[in-house]
GROMACS .gro file of N, CA and C in nm:
model
  546
    1MET      N    1   1.679  -6.085   2.934
    1MET     CA    2   1.610  -5.965   2.889
    1MET      C    3   1.463  -5.997   2.863
    2LYS      N    4   1.382  -5.897   2.882
    2LYS     CA    5   1.239  -5.913   2.859
    2LYS      C    6   1.207  -5.884   2.712
    3LEU      N    7   1.090  -5.930   2.672
    3LEU     CA    8   1.044  -5.908   2.535
    3LEU      C    9   1.040  -5.759   2.503
    4LYS      N   10   0.996  -5.677   2.598
    4LYS     CA   11   0.990  -5.533   2.577
    4LYS      C   12   1.129  -5.477   2.542
    5THR      N   13   1.231  -5.529   2.607
    5THR     CA   14   1.367  -5.484   2.580
    5THR      C   15   1.409  -5.522   2.439
    6TYR      N   16   1.382  -5.645   2.398
    6TYR     CA   17   1.416  -5.690   2.262
    6TYR      C   18   1.345  -5.606   2.157
    7VAL      N   19   1.217  -5.584   2.179
    7VAL     CA   20   1.139  -5.505   2.083
    7VAL      C   21   1.191  -5.362   2.077
    8SER      N   22   1.222  -5.305   2.194
    8SER     CA   23   1.274  -5.168   2.198
    8SER      C   24   1.409  -5.158   2.125
    9ILE      N   25   1.496  -5.255   2.147
    9ILE     CA   26   1.626  -5.254   2.079
    9ILE      C   27   1.607  -5.268   1.928
   10ALA      N   28   1.512  -5.353   1.887
   10ALA     CA   29   1.484  -5.368   1.744
   10ALA      C   30   1.431  -5.238   1.685
   11LEU      N   31   1.342  -5.171   1.755
   11LEU     CA   32   1.288  -5.043   1.706
   11LEU      C   33   1.396  -4.936   1.700
   12LEU      N   34   1.479  -4.929   1.803
   12LEU     CA   35   1.588  -4.830   1.802
   12LEU      C   36   1.689  -4.861   1.692
   13SER      N   37   1.713  -4.990   1.665
   13SER     CA   38   1.803  -5.029   1.556
   13SER      C   39   1.745  -4.988   1.421
   14SER      N   40   1.615  -5.007   1.404
   14SER     CA   41   1.549  -4.968   1.279
   14SER      C   42   1.556  -4.818   1.260
   15LEU      N   43   1.530  -4.743   1.365
   15LEU     CA   44   1.538  -4.597   1.358
   15LEU      C   45   1.681  -4.554   1.325
   16ALA      N   46   1.779  -4.618   1.388
   16ALA     CA   47   1.919  -4.586   1.361
   16ALA      C   48   1.954  -4.613   1.214
   17TYR      N   49   1.902  -4.724   1.161
   17TYR     CA   50   1.926  -4.758   1.020
   17TYR      C   51   1.869  -4.650   0.928
   18VAL      N   52   1.747  -4.605   0.956
   18VAL     CA   53   1.686  -4.500   0.874
   18VAL      C   54   1.767  -4.371   0.885
   19LEU      N   55   1.807  -4.335   1.007
   19LEU     CA   56   1.887  -4.213   1.024
   19LEU      C   57   2.024  -4.224   0.959
   20MET      N   58   2.076  -4.345   0.950
   20MET     CA   59   2.206  -4.366   0.886
   20MET      C   60   2.197  -4.341   0.735
   21ALA      N   61   2.080  -4.362   0.679
   21ALA     CA   62   2.059  -4.341   0.535
   21ALA      C   63   2.054  -4.193   0.499
   22ILE      N   64   2.028  -4.108   0.597
   22ILE     CA   65   2.023  -3.963   0.574
   22ILE      C   66   2.161  -3.907   0.604
   23LYS      N   67   2.240  -3.893   0.500
   23LYS     CA   68   2.380  -3.853   0.515
   23LYS      C   69   2.397  -3.706   0.477
   24ILE      N   70   2.464  -3.633   0.563
   24ILE     CA   71   2.492  -3.492   0.537
   24ILE      C   72   2.638  -3.482   0.491
   25PRO      N   73   2.659  -3.434   0.369
   25PRO     CA   74   2.797  -3.424   0.318
   25PRO      C   75   2.878  -3.323   0.398
   26THR      N   76   3.008  -3.344   0.399
   26THR     CA   77   3.099  -3.252   0.467
   26THR      C   78   3.208  -3.208   0.368
   27PRO      N   79   3.275  -3.100   0.397
   27PRO     CA   80   3.383  -3.056   0.309
   27PRO      C   81   3.511  -3.139   0.325
   28PHE      N   82   3.512  -3.232   0.422
   28PHE     CA   83   3.633  -3.308   0.450
   28PHE      C   84   3.662  -3.412   0.343
   29SER      N   85   3.561  -3.481   0.295
   29SER     CA   86   3.576  -3.577   0.185
   29SER      C   87   3.438  -3.630   0.149
   30ASN      N   88   3.431  -3.704   0.038
   30ASN     CA   89   3.301  -3.755  -0.005
   30ASN      C   90   3.255  -3.875   0.077
   31PHE      N   91   3.345  -3.943   0.148
   31PHE     CA   92   3.301  -4.058   0.227
   31PHE      C   93   3.288  -4.027   0.376
   32LEU      N   94   3.325  -3.907   0.417
   32LEU     CA   95   3.304  -3.865   0.556
   32LEU      C   96   3.176  -3.782   0.561
   33THR      N   97   3.066  -3.847   0.596
   33THR     CA   98   2.937  -3.780   0.603
   33THR      C   99   2.882  -3.789   0.745
   34ILE      N  100   2.804  -3.690   0.781
   34ILE     CA  101   2.744  -3.687   0.914
   34ILE      C  102   2.604  -3.747   0.905
   35ASP      N  103   2.575  -3.833   1.001
   35ASP     CA  104   2.438  -3.882   1.018
   35ASP      C  105   2.411  -3.884   1.168
   36PHE      N  106   2.286  -3.901   1.203
   36PHE     CA  107   2.248  -3.896   1.343
   36PHE      C  108   2.205  -4.033   1.396
   37SER      N  109   2.259  -4.137   1.338
   37SER     CA  110   2.220  -4.273   1.374
   37SER      C  111   2.273  -4.318   1.510
   38ASP      N  112   2.363  -4.241   1.569
   38ASP     CA  113   2.412  -4.277   1.703
   38ASP      C  114   2.313  -4.236   1.812
   39ILE      N  115   2.218  -4.151   1.779
   39ILE     CA  116   2.121  -4.106   1.880
   39ILE      C  117   2.035  -4.221   1.931
   40PRO      N  118   1.975  -4.304   1.845
   40PRO     CA  119   1.899  -4.418   1.899
   40PRO      C  120   1.986  -4.515   1.980
   41ALA      N  121   2.111  -4.532   1.940
   41ALA     CA  122   2.201  -4.619   2.016
   41ALA      C  123   2.232  -4.558   2.153
   42LEU      N  124   2.243  -4.428   2.159
   42LEU     CA  125   2.264  -4.359   2.287
   42LEU      C  126   2.142  -4.375   2.377
   43VAL      N  127   2.024  -4.364   2.319
   43VAL     CA  128   1.901  -4.387   2.396
   43VAL      C  129   1.898  -4.531   2.447
   44ALA      N  130   1.938  -4.626   2.364
   44ALA     CA  131   1.944  -4.767   2.405
   44ALA      C  132   2.039  -4.784   2.523
   45ALA      N  133   2.152  -4.717   2.519
   45ALA     CA  134   2.249  -4.727   2.629
   45ALA      C  135   2.189  -4.675   2.759
   46ILE      N  136   2.125  -4.561   2.751
   46ILE     CA  137   2.069  -4.500   2.872
   46ILE      C  138   1.956  -4.586   2.929
   47LEU      N  139   1.871  -4.639   2.841
   47LEU     CA  140   1.756  -4.717   2.888
   47LEU      C  141   1.792  -4.860   2.928
   48PHE      N  142   1.880  -4.925   2.852
   48PHE     CA  143   1.903  -5.069   2.869
   48PHE      C  144   2.048  -5.107   2.900
   49GLY      N  145   2.139  -5.011   2.893
   49GLY     CA  146   2.279  -5.040   2.922
   49GLY      C  147   2.366  -5.042   2.798
   50PRO      N  148   2.498  -5.047   2.817
   50PRO     CA  149   2.592  -5.036   2.706
   50PRO      C  150   2.584  -5.151   2.605
   51VAL      N  151   2.548  -5.270   2.649
   51VAL     CA  152   2.539  -5.382   2.554
   51VAL      C  153   2.428  -5.356   2.452
   52ALA      N  154   2.318  -5.297   2.497
   52ALA     CA  155   2.208  -5.263   2.405
   52ALA      C  156   2.255  -5.163   2.300
   53ALA      N  157   2.336  -5.067   2.340
   53ALA     CA  158   2.387  -4.968   2.244
   53ALA      C  159   2.475  -5.035   2.139
   54ILE      N  160   2.559  -5.127   2.183
   54ILE     CA  161   2.646  -5.198   2.089
   54ILE      C  162   2.563  -5.281   1.992
   55ILE      N  163   2.458  -5.343   2.043
   55ILE     CA  164   2.369  -5.422   1.956
   55ILE      C  165   2.304  -5.332   1.852
   56VAL      N  166   2.258  -5.214   1.892
   56VAL     CA  167   2.197  -5.119   1.797
   56VAL      C  168   2.300  -5.079   1.692
   57GLU      N  169   2.422  -5.049   1.734
   57GLU     CA  170   2.528  -5.013   1.639
   57GLU      C  171   2.554  -5.126   1.540
   58LEU      N  172   2.560  -5.249   1.589
   58LEU     CA  173   2.584  -5.364   1.500
   58LEU      C  174   2.469  -5.384   1.402
   59ILE      N  175   2.347  -5.382   1.452
   59ILE     CA  176   2.231  -5.408   1.365
   59ILE      C  177   2.218  -5.301   1.257
   60LYS      N  178   2.230  -5.174   1.294
   60LYS     CA  179   2.215  -5.067   1.193
   60LYS      C  180   2.320  -5.080   1.083
   61ASN      N  181   2.442  -5.116   1.122
   61ASN     CA  182   2.548  -5.130   1.022
   61ASN      C  183   2.532  -5.255   0.937
   62LEU      N  184   2.487  -5.364   0.996
   62LEU     CA  185   2.458  -5.484   0.917
   62LEU      C  186   2.347  -5.458   0.817
   63LEU      N  187   2.240  -5.393   0.862
   63LEU     CA  188   2.130  -5.359   0.770
   63LEU      C  189   2.179  -5.270   0.657
   64ASP      N  190   2.259  -5.169   0.691
   64ASP     CA  191   2.309  -5.078   0.589
   64ASP      C  192   2.401  -5.149   0.491
   65TYR      N  193   2.489  -5.234   0.542
   65TYR     CA  194   2.581  -5.307   0.455
   65TYR      C  195   2.505  -5.401   0.361
   66PHE      N  196   2.408  -5.475   0.413
   66PHE     CA  197   2.335  -5.570   0.329
   66PHE      C  198   2.238  -5.500   0.234
   67THR      N  199   2.199  -5.377   0.268
   67THR     CA  200   2.111  -5.301   0.179
   67THR      C  201   2.189  -5.227   0.071
   68TRP      N  202   2.294  -5.157   0.110
   68TRP     CA  203   2.366  -5.069   0.017
   68TRP      C  204   2.505  -5.118  -0.020
   69GLY      N  205   2.561  -5.213   0.056
   69GLY     CA  206   2.696  -5.260   0.028
   69GLY      C  207   2.799  -5.157   0.068
   70SER      N  208   2.919  -5.171   0.012
   70SER     CA  209   3.025  -5.073   0.036
   70SER      C  210   3.109  -5.060  -0.089
   71GLU      N  211   3.175  -4.947  -0.102
   71GLU     CA  212   3.257  -4.921  -0.222
   71GLU      C  213   3.367  -5.024  -0.239
   72SER      N  214   3.424  -5.067  -0.128
   72SER     CA  215   3.537  -5.159  -0.136
   72SER      C  216   3.493  -5.305  -0.144
   73GLY      N  217   3.365  -5.330  -0.119
   73GLY     CA  218   3.316  -5.467  -0.116
   73GLY      C  219   3.332  -5.531   0.021
   74ILE      N  220   3.413  -5.470   0.104
   74ILE     CA  221   3.434  -5.515   0.241
   74ILE      C  222   3.386  -5.403   0.332
   75PRO      N  223   3.316  -5.436   0.440
   75PRO     CA  224   3.254  -5.331   0.523
   75PRO      C  225   3.351  -5.254   0.614
   76ILE      N  226   3.456  -5.199   0.556
   76ILE     CA  227   3.552  -5.123   0.636
   76ILE      C  228   3.485  -4.999   0.695
   77GLY      N  229   3.410  -4.928   0.613
   77GLY     CA  230   3.341  -4.809   0.661
   77GLY      C  231   3.238  -4.842   0.768
   78HIS      N  232   3.172  -4.955   0.753
   78HIS     CA  233   3.074  -4.998   0.852
   78HIS      C  234   3.142  -5.035   0.984
   79PHE      N  235   3.256  -5.102   0.973
   79PHE     CA  236   3.334  -5.136   1.091
   79PHE      C  237   3.377  -5.007   1.163
   80ALA      N  238   3.423  -4.909   1.086
   80ALA     CA  239   3.463  -4.781   1.143
   80ALA      C  240   3.343  -4.712   1.209
   81ASN      N  241   3.226  -4.723   1.147
   81ASN     CA  242   3.106  -4.661   1.203
   81ASN      C  243   3.067  -4.726   1.336
   82ILE      N  244   3.078  -4.857   1.343
   82ILE     CA  245   3.049  -4.928   1.469
   82ILE      C  246   3.144  -4.878   1.578
   83LEU      N  247   3.272  -4.875   1.546
   83LEU     CA  248   3.371  -4.831   1.646
   83LEU      C  249   3.349  -4.686   1.686
   84SER      N  250   3.321  -4.600   1.589
   84SER     CA  251   3.301  -4.458   1.623
   84SER      C  252   3.179  -4.442   1.713
   85GLY      N  253   3.074  -4.517   1.686
   85GLY     CA  254   2.956  -4.512   1.773
   85GLY      C  255   2.988  -4.557   1.915
   86ILE      N  256   3.062  -4.665   1.926
   86ILE     CA  257   3.100  -4.718   2.057
   86ILE      C  258   3.190  -4.618   2.130
   87PHE      N  259   3.287  -4.560   2.059
   87PHE     CA  260   3.379  -4.464   2.121
   87PHE      C  261   3.306  -4.337   2.167
   88PHE      N  262   3.195  -4.305   2.103
   88PHE     CA  263   3.115  -4.188   2.142
   88PHE      C  264   3.017  -4.222   2.254
   89ILE      N  265   2.948  -4.334   2.242
   89ILE     CA  266   2.839  -4.367   2.333
   89ILE      C  267   2.887  -4.416   2.469
   90LEU      N  268   2.985  -4.504   2.474
   90LEU     CA  269   3.025  -4.561   2.602
   90LEU      C  270   3.077  -4.456   2.703
   91PRO      N  271   3.166  -4.365   2.664
   91PRO     CA  272   3.206  -4.263   2.761
   91PRO      C  273   3.087  -4.176   2.806
   92THR      N  274   3.001  -4.143   2.710
   92THR     CA  275   2.883  -4.063   2.743
   92THR      C  276   2.797  -4.137   2.845
   93TYR      N  277   2.774  -4.264   2.820
   93TYR     CA  278   2.692  -4.346   2.910
   93TYR      C  279   2.751  -4.352   3.050
   94PHE      N  280   2.880  -4.381   3.060
   94PHE     CA  281   2.941  -4.399   3.193
   94PHE      C  282   2.947  -4.269   3.272
   95VAL      N  283   2.968  -4.156   3.205
   95VAL     CA  284   2.965  -4.028   3.276
   95VAL      C  285   2.822  -3.999   3.323
   96TYR      N  286   2.725  -4.018   3.235
   96TYR     CA  287   2.585  -3.993   3.272
   96TYR      C  288   2.537  -4.088   3.382
   97LYS      N  289   2.584  -4.210   3.379
   97LYS     CA  290   2.545  -4.309   3.480
   97LYS      C  291   2.581  -4.260   3.621
   98HIS      N  292   2.692  -4.189   3.633
   98HIS     CA  293   2.738  -4.140   3.763
   98HIS      C  294   2.686  -4.000   3.796
   99ASN      N  295   2.628  -3.930   3.700
   99ASN     CA  296   2.575  -3.796   3.722
   99ASN      C  297   2.453  -3.777   3.633
  100LYS      N  298   2.339  -3.824   3.678
  100LYS     CA  299   2.218  -3.827   3.596
  100LYS      C  300   2.145  -3.692   3.596
  101THR      N  301   2.214  -3.594   3.540
  101THR     CA  302   2.160  -3.460   3.526
  101THR      C  303   2.187  -3.411   3.384
  102LYS      N  304   2.129  -3.296   3.351
  102LYS     CA  305   2.159  -3.237   3.220
  102LYS      C  306   2.307  -3.203   3.210
  103LYS      N  307   2.362  -3.153   3.320
  103LYS     CA  308   2.505  -3.121   3.320
  103LYS      C  309   2.588  -3.248   3.302
  104GLY      N  310   2.550  -3.355   3.370
  104GLY     CA  311   2.621  -3.482   3.355
  104GLY      C  312   2.615  -3.534   3.212
  105MET      N  313   2.497  -3.521   3.150
  105MET     CA  314   2.483  -3.565   3.011
  105MET      C  315   2.569  -3.478   2.920
  106THR      N  316   2.568  -3.348   2.943
  106THR     CA  317   2.648  -3.257   2.860
  106THR      C  318   2.797  -3.290   2.872
  107ILE      N  319   2.844  -3.310   2.994
  107ILE     CA  320   2.985  -3.346   3.015
  107ILE      C  321   3.014  -3.480   2.948
  108GLY      N  322   2.924  -3.577   2.964
  108GLY     CA  323   2.941  -3.708   2.900
  108GLY      C  324   2.951  -3.697   2.749
  109LEU      N  325   2.864  -3.616   2.689
  109LEU     CA  326   2.866  -3.599   2.543
  109LEU      C  327   2.995  -3.531   2.496
  110ILE      N  328   3.044  -3.436   2.574
  110ILE     CA  329   3.171  -3.370   2.539
  110ILE      C  330   3.286  -3.470   2.548
  111ILE      N  331   3.289  -3.547   2.656
  111ILE     CA  332   3.394  -3.650   2.669
  111ILE      C  333   3.380  -3.754   2.559
  112GLY      N  334   3.256  -3.793   2.527
  112GLY     CA  335   3.232  -3.887   2.417
  112GLY      C  336   3.283  -3.833   2.284
  113THR      N  337   3.261  -3.705   2.259
  113THR     CA  338   3.309  -3.642   2.135
  113THR      C  339   3.461  -3.643   2.128
  114ILE      N  340   3.525  -3.609   2.238
  114ILE     CA  341   3.672  -3.608   2.242
  114ILE      C  342   3.725  -3.751   2.224
  115SER      N  343   3.663  -3.846   2.292
  115SER     CA  344   3.702  -3.987   2.279
  115SER      C  345   3.689  -4.033   2.134
  116LEU      N  346   3.575  -4.003   2.074
  116LEU     CA  347   3.549  -4.038   1.934
  116LEU      C  348   3.659  -3.980   1.844
  117ALA      N  349   3.686  -3.853   1.859
  117ALA     CA  350   3.783  -3.786   1.771
  117ALA      C  351   3.924  -3.843   1.786
  118ILE      N  352   3.967  -3.862   1.910
  118ILE     CA  353   4.103  -3.910   1.933
  118ILE      C  354   4.119  -4.056   1.891
  119LEU      N  355   4.029  -4.142   1.940
  119LEU     CA  356   4.043  -4.285   1.911
  119LEU      C  357   4.024  -4.317   1.762
  120MET      N  358   3.931  -4.249   1.697
  120MET     CA  359   3.913  -4.275   1.553
  120MET      C  360   4.030  -4.220   1.472
  121SER      N  361   4.092  -4.113   1.518
  121SER     CA  362   4.210  -4.062   1.449
  121SER      C  363   4.324  -4.164   1.457
  122ILE      N  364   4.343  -4.220   1.576
  122ILE     CA  365   4.449  -4.321   1.593
  122ILE      C  366   4.420  -4.444   1.508
  123LEU      N  367   4.297  -4.493   1.514
  123LEU     CA  368   4.262  -4.612   1.434
  123LEU      C  369   4.271  -4.585   1.284
  124ASN      N  370   4.229  -4.465   1.243
  124ASN     CA  371   4.238  -4.432   1.101
  124ASN      C  372   4.383  -4.422   1.056
  125TYR      N  373   4.467  -4.370   1.140
  125TYR     CA  374   4.608  -4.354   1.103
  125TYR      C  375   4.676  -4.490   1.084
  126PHE      N  376   4.649  -4.583   1.175
  126PHE     CA  377   4.721  -4.710   1.174
  126PHE      C  378   4.648  -4.825   1.104
  127VAL      N  379   4.515  -4.824   1.101
  127VAL     CA  380   4.443  -4.942   1.054
  127VAL      C  381   4.342  -4.912   0.943
  128ILE      N  382   4.242  -4.832   0.974
  128ILE     CA  383   4.126  -4.817   0.885
  128ILE      C  384   4.164  -4.752   0.753
  129LEU      N  385   4.228  -4.636   0.759
  129LEU     CA  386   4.264  -4.566   0.636
  129LEU      C  387   4.362  -4.646   0.550
  130PRO      N  388   4.467  -4.705   0.606
  130PRO     CA  389   4.555  -4.787   0.522
  130PRO      C  390   4.482  -4.904   0.456
  131ALA      N  391   4.392  -4.968   0.530
  131ALA     CA  392   4.316  -5.080   0.471
  131ALA      C  393   4.225  -5.030   0.360
  132TYR      N  394   4.157  -4.922   0.384
  132TYR     CA  395   4.066  -4.866   0.284
  132TYR      C  396   4.143  -4.823   0.159
  133LEU      N  397   4.254  -4.755   0.178
  133LEU     CA  398   4.333  -4.707   0.064
  133LEU      C  399   4.390  -4.823  -0.017
  134ALA      N  400   4.432  -4.929   0.051
  134ALA     CA  401   4.487  -5.045  -0.019
  134ALA      C  402   4.379  -5.114  -0.103
  135LEU      N  403   4.261  -5.127  -0.047
  135LEU     CA  404   4.152  -5.193  -0.120
  135LEU      C  405   4.100  -5.108  -0.236
  136MET      N  406   4.097  -4.977  -0.216
  136MET     CA  407   4.040  -4.888  -0.318
  136MET      C  408   4.147  -4.833  -0.413
  137HIS      N  409   4.272  -4.865  -0.387
  137HIS     CA  410   4.385  -4.819  -0.468
  137HIS      C  411   4.389  -4.666  -0.477
  138TYR      N  412   4.364  -4.603  -0.363
  138TYR     CA  413   4.376  -4.458  -0.351
  138TYR      C  414   4.506  -4.425  -0.282
  139GLU      N  415   4.546  -4.302  -0.295
  139GLU     CA  416   4.661  -4.253  -0.220
  139GLU      C  417   4.622  -4.125  -0.150
  140LEU      N  418   4.648  -4.121  -0.022
  140LEU     CA  419   4.627  -4.001   0.059
  140LEU      C  420   4.744  -3.990   0.155
  141PRO      N  421   4.788  -3.869   0.183
  141PRO     CA  422   4.896  -3.854   0.281
  141PRO      C  423   4.846  -3.887   0.421
  142LYS      N  424   4.936  -3.932   0.506
  142LYS     CA  425   4.899  -3.963   0.645
  142LYS      C  426   4.845  -3.839   0.717
  143ALA      N  427   4.884  -3.720   0.670
  143ALA     CA  428   4.837  -3.595   0.730
  143ALA      C  429   4.686  -3.579   0.712
  144TYR      N  430   4.626  -3.659   0.625
  144TYR     CA  431   4.481  -3.655   0.603
  144TYR      C  432   4.406  -3.682   0.733
  145VAL      N  433   4.463  -3.764   0.817
  145VAL     CA  434   4.398  -3.795   0.945
  145VAL      C  435   4.382  -3.668   1.028
  146ILE      N  436   4.486  -3.585   1.032
  146ILE     CA  437   4.480  -3.460   1.110
  146ILE      C  438   4.400  -3.353   1.037
  147SER      N  439   4.410  -3.348   0.906
  147SER     CA  440   4.343  -3.242   0.831
  147SER      C  441   4.196  -3.271   0.802
  148ALA      N  442   4.155  -3.399   0.805
  148ALA     CA  443   4.016  -3.432   0.771
  148ALA      C  444   3.947  -3.519   0.876
  149VAL      N  445   4.008  -3.629   0.914
  149VAL     CA  446   3.942  -3.726   1.003
  149VAL      C  447   3.918  -3.665   1.141
  150LEU      N  448   4.019  -3.605   1.199
  150LEU     CA  449   4.004  -3.545   1.332
  150LEU      C  450   3.898  -3.435   1.334
  151PRO      N  451   3.907  -3.335   1.245
  151PRO     CA  452   3.803  -3.231   1.249
  151PRO      C  453   3.663  -3.286   1.215
  152PHE      N  454   3.657  -3.382   1.124
  152PHE     CA  455   3.528  -3.443   1.091
  152PHE      C  456   3.463  -3.505   1.215
  153ASN      N  457   3.540  -3.582   1.290
  153ASN     CA  458   3.484  -3.648   1.408
  153ASN      C  459   3.447  -3.547   1.517
  154LEU      N  460   3.520  -3.439   1.527
  154LEU     CA  461   3.482  -3.333   1.621
  154LEU      C  462   3.350  -3.268   1.579
  155VAL      N  463   3.337  -3.240   1.450
  155VAL     CA  464   3.212  -3.179   1.399
  155VAL      C  465   3.096  -3.276   1.415
  156LYS      N  466   3.118  -3.402   1.381
  156LYS     CA  467   3.012  -3.503   1.394
  156LYS      C  468   2.968  -3.515   1.540
  157GLY      N  469   3.064  -3.526   1.631
  157GLY     CA  470   3.032  -3.537   1.773
  157GLY      C  471   2.956  -3.416   1.823
  158LEU      N  472   2.997  -3.298   1.779
  158LEU     CA  473   2.928  -3.175   1.819
  158LEU      C  474   2.785  -3.173   1.765
  159ALA      N  475   2.767  -3.210   1.639
  159ALA     CA  476   2.633  -3.211   1.579
  159ALA      C  477   2.541  -3.309   1.651
  160VAL      N  478   2.590  -3.429   1.679
  160VAL     CA  479   2.510  -3.528   1.750
  160VAL      C  480   2.482  -3.480   1.892
  161THR      N  481   2.579  -3.418   1.956
  161THR     CA  482   2.562  -3.365   2.091
  161THR      C  483   2.451  -3.261   2.096
  162VAL      N  484   2.454  -3.166   2.005
  162VAL     CA  485   2.353  -3.060   2.004
  162VAL      C  486   2.214  -3.118   1.983
  163LEU      N  487   2.199  -3.203   1.883
  163LEU     CA  488   2.067  -3.261   1.855
  163LEU      C  489   2.021  -3.350   1.970
  164PHE      N  490   2.111  -3.431   2.024
  164PHE     CA  491   2.071  -3.519   2.134
  164PHE      C  492   2.031  -3.437   2.256
  165MET      N  493   2.103  -3.330   2.288
  165MET     CA  494   2.067  -3.250   2.405
  165MET      C  495   1.931  -3.184   2.387
  166LEU      N  496   1.898  -3.144   2.266
  166LEU     CA  497   1.764  -3.088   2.241
  166LEU      C  498   1.656  -3.192   2.270
  167LEU      N  499   1.682  -3.316   2.232
  167LEU     CA  500   1.588  -3.425   2.261
  167LEU      C  501   1.589  -3.462   2.409
  168PHE      N  502   1.708  -3.471   2.466
  168PHE     CA  503   1.724  -3.514   2.603
  168PHE      C  504   1.653  -3.421   2.701
  169ILE      N  505   1.660  -3.291   2.677
  169ILE     CA  506   1.595  -3.194   2.765
  169ILE      C  507   1.445  -3.222   2.773
  170ARG      N  508   1.387  -3.259   2.660
  170ARG     CA  509   1.243  -3.288   2.657
  170ARG      C  510   1.209  -3.428   2.708
  171LEU      N  511   1.302  -3.522   2.696
  171LEU     CA  512   1.274  -3.661   2.730
  171LEU      C  513   1.334  -3.707   2.863
  172GLN      N  514   1.403  -3.620   2.935
  172GLN     CA  515   1.477  -3.663   3.053
  172GLN      C  516   1.388  -3.731   3.156
  173LYS      N  517   1.273  -3.676   3.186
  173LYS     CA  518   1.183  -3.736   3.285
  173LYS      C  519   1.134  -3.873   3.237
  174TRP      N  520   1.100  -3.884   3.109
  174TRP     CA  521   1.056  -4.012   3.053
  174TRP      C  522   1.169  -4.114   3.060
  175ILE      N  523   1.289  -4.072   3.028
  175ILE     CA  524   1.405  -4.162   3.032
  175ILE      C  525   1.427  -4.211   3.175
  176GLU      N  526   1.424  -4.119   3.272
  176GLU     CA  527   1.444  -4.159   3.411
  176GLU      C  528   1.338  -4.259   3.457
  177LYS      N  529   1.216  -4.241   3.410
  177LYS     CA  530   1.105  -4.330   3.448
  177LYS      C  531   1.117  -4.468   3.384
  178ASN      N  532   1.170  -4.475   3.261
  178ASN     CA  533   1.169  -4.599   3.184
  178ASN      C  534   1.303  -4.671   3.177
  179THR      N  535   1.406  -4.616   3.236
  179THR     CA  536   1.537  -4.682   3.228
  179THR      C  537   1.537  -4.813   3.308
  180LEU      N  538   1.598  -4.914   3.251
  180LEU     CA  539   1.611  -5.042   3.320
  180LEU      C  540   1.746  -5.055   3.389
  181VAL      N  541   1.836  -4.963   3.359
  181VAL     CA  542   1.970  -4.965   3.419
  181VAL      C  543   1.973  -4.859   3.528
  182LYS      N  544   1.999  -4.900   3.647
  182LYS     CA  545   2.001  -4.805   3.760
  182LYS      C  546   2.141  -4.769   3.799
   0.00000   0.00000   0.00000
C-alpha cells in the first residue's frame, strides 16, 4: 500500500471514531443506538477495497473502547459493532463492485442492510446477547432478538443507507476517479 492509502485509512478511521461518538437513541433499548460511523468504512471499501473497510471498523472500535471503555469491561458491544459493520459493508461493496452505478449502490446497500439484520440477529441470539447478559447479570427473553435487535438493525441499515446515498450522489464522480480498486 502507498502512503496515501495509509493516511486515507487513518483519516477515515478518525472520522468514523468521531461519528461513533454521536449516538442517536432508539426506542429498542438504551444500548442499541444508531450512529453513522459505518459511512467512512464504506468509503474506504469503495476506494481501497474490503480490507481497508475492516481496518477502519477495527480502528474506530479500538479507539472507542480505549477512550470510553464498556459497561461490561469486555468489548462485547465493540465486537458486535465490528461485525455489524462488516456484515453491512462487504455485501454492499461486492454488489457495487459488479454494478458501479447509483442503482448498483442502492441494491448493494439494501442487501447490506438485510445481511446486517439477519446475521446480527443470529449472532445476538446464540452468542452476543447471552455473553452480554451473563456478564451484566441481566435477564432478557430470547424474543428480544426479534422484538428489538432485528428491527433496530433494519432501522440502522436504512438510516445509514439514506445518508450514504445522499453523499454518494454528490461524490460518485470523485469516487470513480480516486478509487484504487478496479
